[in-house]
Amino acid sequence: MSIVRLLPLYAVLLCGCTTAPFEPQKSVDILIQSGLVFTGQEQKLKQLDIGVCGNTICEIHPSGTHNVKAKTIINAQGLIVSPGFIDPHTHSLSELKSSDKNANLNYLTQGVTTVVNGNDGGGTYKITPLVQQLTTQGIGTNTAFFVGHGSVRKAVMGKAKRAATQAEISEMQSLVEHAMQAGALGFSSGLYYVPQTYADTQEVIALAKIAAKYGGIYETHLRDEGTFSIGIVQAAKEAITIAKSAQLPLHIAHIKALGVDAWGQSVAVIKLIELARHNGLRITADQYPWLASGTKLHNAIMPKWAMADSKQAFYQRLNSAKLQARLHHEIAESLRMRGGPKALLITECKSTQYVGKTLAEVANMLAMSPIDAAIQLVQQGDVRVASFNMAESDLTAFMTQPWVVTSSDGTNGHPRKFASFAQKYHQYVKEKKWLTLTEYLNRSTTLTANILGLDNRGKIKLGFAADITIFDPNTFQGEADYQHWDAISKGVHTVIVNGKIAVHNTIHTNALGGQVLLKNN
């Protein structure tokens, strides 16, 4: 054998290698280098390099250990790299359907790559045409849907204040089944709201059973989050009964103890849920990190019986001389439980001079009682309020439960729409330290994906969808408040949605990488 032919073997022996001395260079579309990565599979953050090929995560290696060529390189040194945040409770469908806000920028700038719609029982049963519309025009974040109790009840019964007949229940079941077959994640209810509040427990069980048939979950805004009807503890018991009877997981929306009479009842609710979980029922919840809720004024303080049938009938009752004594008594009690007219801040109203003022201040402007002012306001169209009605001790108690994830319940007029994920990190992880960083990340990504059944989201894992958020742990925080509710959050460096860079160096790229996520039946 010649000396020339022996040289390669000699070189291998000298370097002590047992494999080929040169690793072939791999090629990816995007390479994220040197970031501290939360993979969703381990508690510790690790310094890793992540490669994205098309819409998929295709490379994960300890930083600097592999020879990778990339079309785009993102330097994430000093930054946190996480699966894209998932918001299980939004009201973002109108933006996604629009031609100018479909990028969903208020969520992208919080690091959110997936939003869920159809909560509170409002989700349409006409899933397929909605999917076609959003797919055709393009959306900035992923979205998924619940089919809603309110939608199917209105379709079958309108706003009738009565129990459903068996024939009507069967018709509602058919609509729910149609939506589940089309890819809904599950069945949602809002038993606090008209007309769902008129339904009995058995009606809800019958509809939830259809979602169970397709592996869906039951998501609910409880019949009472305070002391307005049956009480928060009894409402939680009802939700547990529904899930247990229908044999499907229960997810409680924006869990809270709402109103002065309910403060402290988080302890009893947590105990009840823990017992049910111990007995084998899968129960989870989500929560927004604010002490004020947000809703429409009529939903907050007007009696449910007054809102039956139609808007015209509602207004007639509000103006009925015979009903004034009853209305005033019940509205006064609702106001008391919410902390009084000074605790209701008008955030959206046709009469813009009232925006940013409390109901007490508006009543003073109108030279009438807060009750009469409220009756007048709700007849001018939808009025949204921020209702300062929660105690921080209850907020803490719920937030620190391992089965409670992050959400926004984002609505106009409330900073939760623009800042919930950023607010929770800055105030409750960084400053108050109620949660560790990994607890926060898990409850904004991996755990949420598991709850919703999004099988290839919520983790930095080979083969998973490339939904990735990169943020600066030193600057990530919300800028929105109750006076400036639509201020964009800061500190998110890069957001990737299905392999497309939507935000880079804090700048929106105008990419529309979102997809409609449908449940595989």
PDB file of C-alpha atoms in Angstrom, residues 23-142:
ATOM      1  CA  GLU A  23     -19.618  16.959   9.754  1.00  0.00           C
ATOM      2  CA  PRO A  24     -21.559  17.841   6.596  1.00  0.00           C
ATOM      3  CA  GLN A  25     -23.042  21.325   6.824  1.00  0.00           C
ATOM      4  CA  LYS A  26     -26.799  21.314   7.347  1.00  0.00           C
ATOM      5  CA  SER A  27     -29.050  23.963   5.845  1.00  0.00           C
ATOM      6  CA  VAL A  28     -32.069  25.576   7.522  1.00  0.00           C
ATOM      7  CA  ASP A  29     -34.290  28.549   6.755  1.00  0.00           C
ATOM      8  CA  ILE A  30     -33.959  30.220  10.162  1.00  0.00           C
ATOM      9  CA  LEU A  31     -31.306  29.670  12.819  1.00  0.00           C
ATOM     10  CA  ILE A  32     -31.876  31.037  16.334  1.00  0.00           C
ATOM     11  CA  GLN A  33     -28.521  31.159  18.089  1.00  0.00           C
ATOM     12  CA  SER A  34     -27.409  31.327  21.724  1.00  0.00           C
ATOM     13  CA  GLY A  35     -30.758  31.960  23.391  1.00  0.00           C
ATOM     14  CA  LEU A  36     -31.873  30.635  26.765  1.00  0.00           C
ATOM     15  CA  VAL A  37     -34.529  28.163  25.652  1.00  0.00           C
ATOM     16  CA  PHE A  38     -37.609  26.853  27.422  1.00  0.00           C
ATOM     17  CA  THR A  39     -38.422  23.684  25.503  1.00  0.00           C
ATOM     18  CA  GLY A  40     -41.568  22.728  27.417  1.00  0.00           C
ATOM     19  CA  GLN A  41     -40.056  19.349  28.172  1.00  0.00           C
ATOM     20  CA  GLU A  42     -37.669  20.292  30.980  1.00  0.00           C
ATOM     21  CA  GLN A  43     -37.828  22.691  33.923  1.00  0.00           C
ATOM     22  CA  LYS A  44     -34.425  24.249  33.271  1.00  0.00           C
ATOM     23  CA  LEU A  45     -33.736  26.728  30.503  1.00  0.00           C
ATOM     24  CA  LYS A  46     -30.843  25.691  28.248  1.00  0.00           C
ATOM     25  CA  GLN A  47     -28.618  27.565  25.852  1.00  0.00           C
ATOM     26  CA  LEU A  48     -29.561  26.052  22.526  1.00  0.00           C
ATOM     27  CA  ASP A  49     -29.517  26.744  18.818  1.00  0.00           C
ATOM     28  CA  ILE A  50     -32.809  26.103  17.026  1.00  0.00           C
ATOM     29  CA  GLY A  51     -33.238  25.523  13.321  1.00  0.00           C
ATOM     30  CA  VAL A  52     -36.464  26.069  11.412  1.00  0.00           C
ATOM     31  CA  CYS A  53     -37.131  24.398   8.066  1.00  0.00           C
ATOM     32  CA  GLY A  54     -40.276  25.642   6.372  1.00  0.00           C
ATOM     33  CA  ASN A  55     -42.968  25.696   9.060  1.00  0.00           C
ATOM     34  CA  THR A  56     -41.313  23.118  11.320  1.00  0.00           C
ATOM     35  CA  ILE A  57     -38.617  22.979  13.990  1.00  0.00           C
ATOM     36  CA  CYS A  58     -35.926  20.818  12.390  1.00  0.00           C
ATOM     37  CA  GLU A  59     -32.756  21.312  14.460  1.00  0.00           C
ATOM     38  CA  ILE A  60     -32.109  21.629  18.204  1.00  0.00           C
ATOM     39  CA  HIS A  61     -28.524  21.556  19.487  1.00  0.00           C
ATOM     40  CA  PRO A  62     -26.425  22.988  22.326  1.00  0.00           C
ATOM     41  CA  SER A  63     -25.273  26.412  21.166  1.00  0.00           C
ATOM     42  CA  GLY A  64     -22.291  26.407  18.815  1.00  0.00           C
ATOM     43  CA  THR A  65     -21.884  22.627  18.600  1.00  0.00           C
ATOM     44  CA  HIS A  66     -23.142  22.019  15.065  1.00  0.00           C
ATOM     45  CA  ASN A  67     -22.301  23.317  11.629  1.00  0.00           C
ATOM     46  CA  VAL A  68     -25.530  24.840  10.327  1.00  0.00           C
ATOM     47  CA  LYS A  69     -26.035  27.151   7.379  1.00  0.00           C
ATOM     48  CA  ALA A  70     -29.097  29.419   7.476  1.00  0.00           C
ATOM     49  CA  LYS A  71     -30.845  31.896   5.204  1.00  0.00           C
ATOM     50  CA  THR A  72     -31.692  33.989   8.273  1.00  0.00           C
ATOM     51  CA  ILE A  73     -29.739  34.041  11.537  1.00  0.00           C
ATOM     52  CA  ILE A  74     -31.283  35.459  14.720  1.00  0.00           C
ATOM     53  CA  ASN A  75     -28.891  36.252  17.537  1.00  0.00           C
ATOM     54  CA  ALA A  76     -30.813  35.523  20.749  1.00  0.00           C
ATOM     55  CA  GLN A  77     -27.953  35.947  23.202  1.00  0.00           C
ATOM     56  CA  GLY A  78     -29.306  37.320  26.487  1.00  0.00           C
ATOM     57  CA  LEU A  79     -32.885  36.650  25.380  1.00  0.00           C
ATOM     58  CA  ILE A  80     -35.484  34.037  26.363  1.00  0.00           C
ATOM     59  CA  VAL A  81     -36.608  31.690  23.593  1.00  0.00           C
ATOM     60  CA  SER A  82     -39.966  30.038  24.193  1.00  0.00           C
ATOM     61  CA  PRO A  83     -42.704  28.220  22.349  1.00  0.00           C
ATOM     62  CA  GLY A  84     -45.172  30.826  21.103  1.00  0.00           C
ATOM     63  CA  PHE A  85     -47.629  31.828  23.809  1.00  0.00           C
ATOM     64  CA  ILE A  86     -51.141  30.418  23.520  1.00  0.00           C
ATOM     65  CA  ASP A  87     -54.153  32.429  24.680  1.00  0.00           C
ATOM     66  CA  PRO A  88     -57.100  30.106  25.402  1.00  0.00           C
ATOM     67  CA  HIS A  89     -59.654  32.912  25.771  1.00  0.00           C
ATOM     68  CA  THR A  90     -59.857  35.881  23.392  1.00  0.00           C
ATOM     69  CA  HIS A  91     -62.465  37.856  21.541  1.00  0.00           C
ATOM     70  CA  SER A  92     -60.259  38.530  18.532  1.00  0.00           C
ATOM     71  CA  LEU A  93     -62.392  37.158  15.726  1.00  0.00           C
ATOM     72  CA  SER A  94     -63.563  40.559  14.486  1.00  0.00           C
ATOM     73  CA  GLU A  95     -59.927  41.631  14.076  1.00  0.00           C
ATOM     74  CA  LEU A  96     -58.946  38.391  12.359  1.00  0.00           C
ATOM     75  CA  LYS A  97     -61.852  38.773   9.929  1.00  0.00           C
ATOM     76  CA  SER A  98     -60.996  42.403   9.169  1.00  0.00           C
ATOM     77  CA  SER A  99     -58.852  43.643   6.308  1.00  0.00           C
ATOM     78  CA  ASP A 100     -56.705  45.966   8.429  1.00  0.00           C
ATOM     79  CA  LYS A 101     -56.265  44.302  11.840  1.00  0.00           C
ATOM     80  CA  ASN A 102     -55.961  40.654  10.810  1.00  0.00           C
ATOM     81  CA  ALA A 103     -52.256  40.648  11.736  1.00  0.00           C
ATOM     82  CA  ASN A 104     -53.470  40.526  15.375  1.00  0.00           C
ATOM     83  CA  LEU A 105     -50.614  42.821  16.338  1.00  0.00           C
ATOM     84  CA  ASN A 106     -51.783  43.400  19.912  1.00  0.00           C
ATOM     85  CA  TYR A 107     -51.296  39.664  20.553  1.00  0.00           C
ATOM     86  CA  LEU A 108     -48.106  39.224  18.520  1.00  0.00           C
ATOM     87  CA  THR A 109     -46.423  41.978  20.541  1.00  0.00           C
ATOM     88  CA  GLN A 110     -47.223  40.029  23.701  1.00  0.00           C
ATOM     89  CA  GLY A 111     -45.537  36.955  22.230  1.00  0.00           C
ATOM     90  CA  VAL A 112     -48.844  35.221  21.486  1.00  0.00           C
ATOM     91  CA  THR A 113     -48.868  33.034  18.364  1.00  0.00           C
ATOM     92  CA  THR A 114     -52.208  31.235  18.897  1.00  0.00           C
ATOM     93  CA  VAL A 115     -55.541  32.685  20.029  1.00  0.00           C
ATOM     94  CA  VAL A 116     -58.754  30.819  20.793  1.00  0.00           C
ATOM     95  CA  ASN A 117     -62.152  32.257  19.884  1.00  0.00           C
ATOM     96  CA  GLY A 118     -65.734  31.250  20.594  1.00  0.00           C
ATOM     97  CA  ASN A 119     -65.506  31.450  24.395  1.00  0.00           C
ATOM     98  CA  ASP A 120     -68.328  32.372  26.801  1.00  0.00           C
ATOM     99  CA  GLY A 121     -70.745  30.357  24.682  1.00  0.00           C
ATOM    100  CA  GLY A 122     -70.447  32.758  21.754  1.00  0.00           C
ATOM    101  CA  GLY A 123     -68.722  30.503  19.225  1.00  0.00           C
ATOM    102  CA  THR A 124     -70.411  29.986  15.882  1.00  0.00           C
ATOM    103  CA  TYR A 125     -71.526  26.531  14.805  1.00  0.00           C
ATOM    104  CA  LYS A 126     -70.731  27.492  11.186  1.00  0.00           C
ATOM    105  CA  ILE A 127     -67.044  26.586  11.397  1.00  0.00           C
ATOM    106  CA  THR A 128     -66.288  25.650   7.785  1.00  0.00           C
ATOM    107  CA  PRO A 129     -67.147  28.973   6.075  1.00  0.00           C
ATOM    108  CA  LEU A 130     -65.259  30.808   8.826  1.00  0.00           C
ATOM    109  CA  VAL A 131     -62.173  28.676   8.202  1.00  0.00           C
ATOM    110  CA  GLN A 132     -62.395  29.364   4.480  1.00  0.00           C
ATOM    111  CA  GLN A 133     -62.687  33.122   5.017  1.00  0.00           C
ATOM    112  CA  LEU A 134     -59.723  33.375   7.380  1.00  0.00           C
ATOM    113  CA  THR A 135     -57.534  31.089   5.292  1.00  0.00           C
ATOM    114  CA  THR A 136     -58.250  33.025   2.104  1.00  0.00           C
ATOM    115  CA  GLN A 137     -57.502  36.493   3.498  1.00  0.00           C
ATOM    116  CA  GLY A 138     -54.656  35.482   5.827  1.00  0.00           C
ATOM    117  CA  ILE A 139     -54.204  35.946   9.563  1.00  0.00           C
ATOM    118  CA  GLY A 140     -51.228  36.967  11.679  1.00  0.00           C
ATOM    119  CA  THR A 141     -51.673  34.433  14.471  1.00  0.00           C
ATOM    120  CA  ASN A 142     -53.079  30.946  14.583  1.00  0.00           C
TER     121      ASN A 142
END
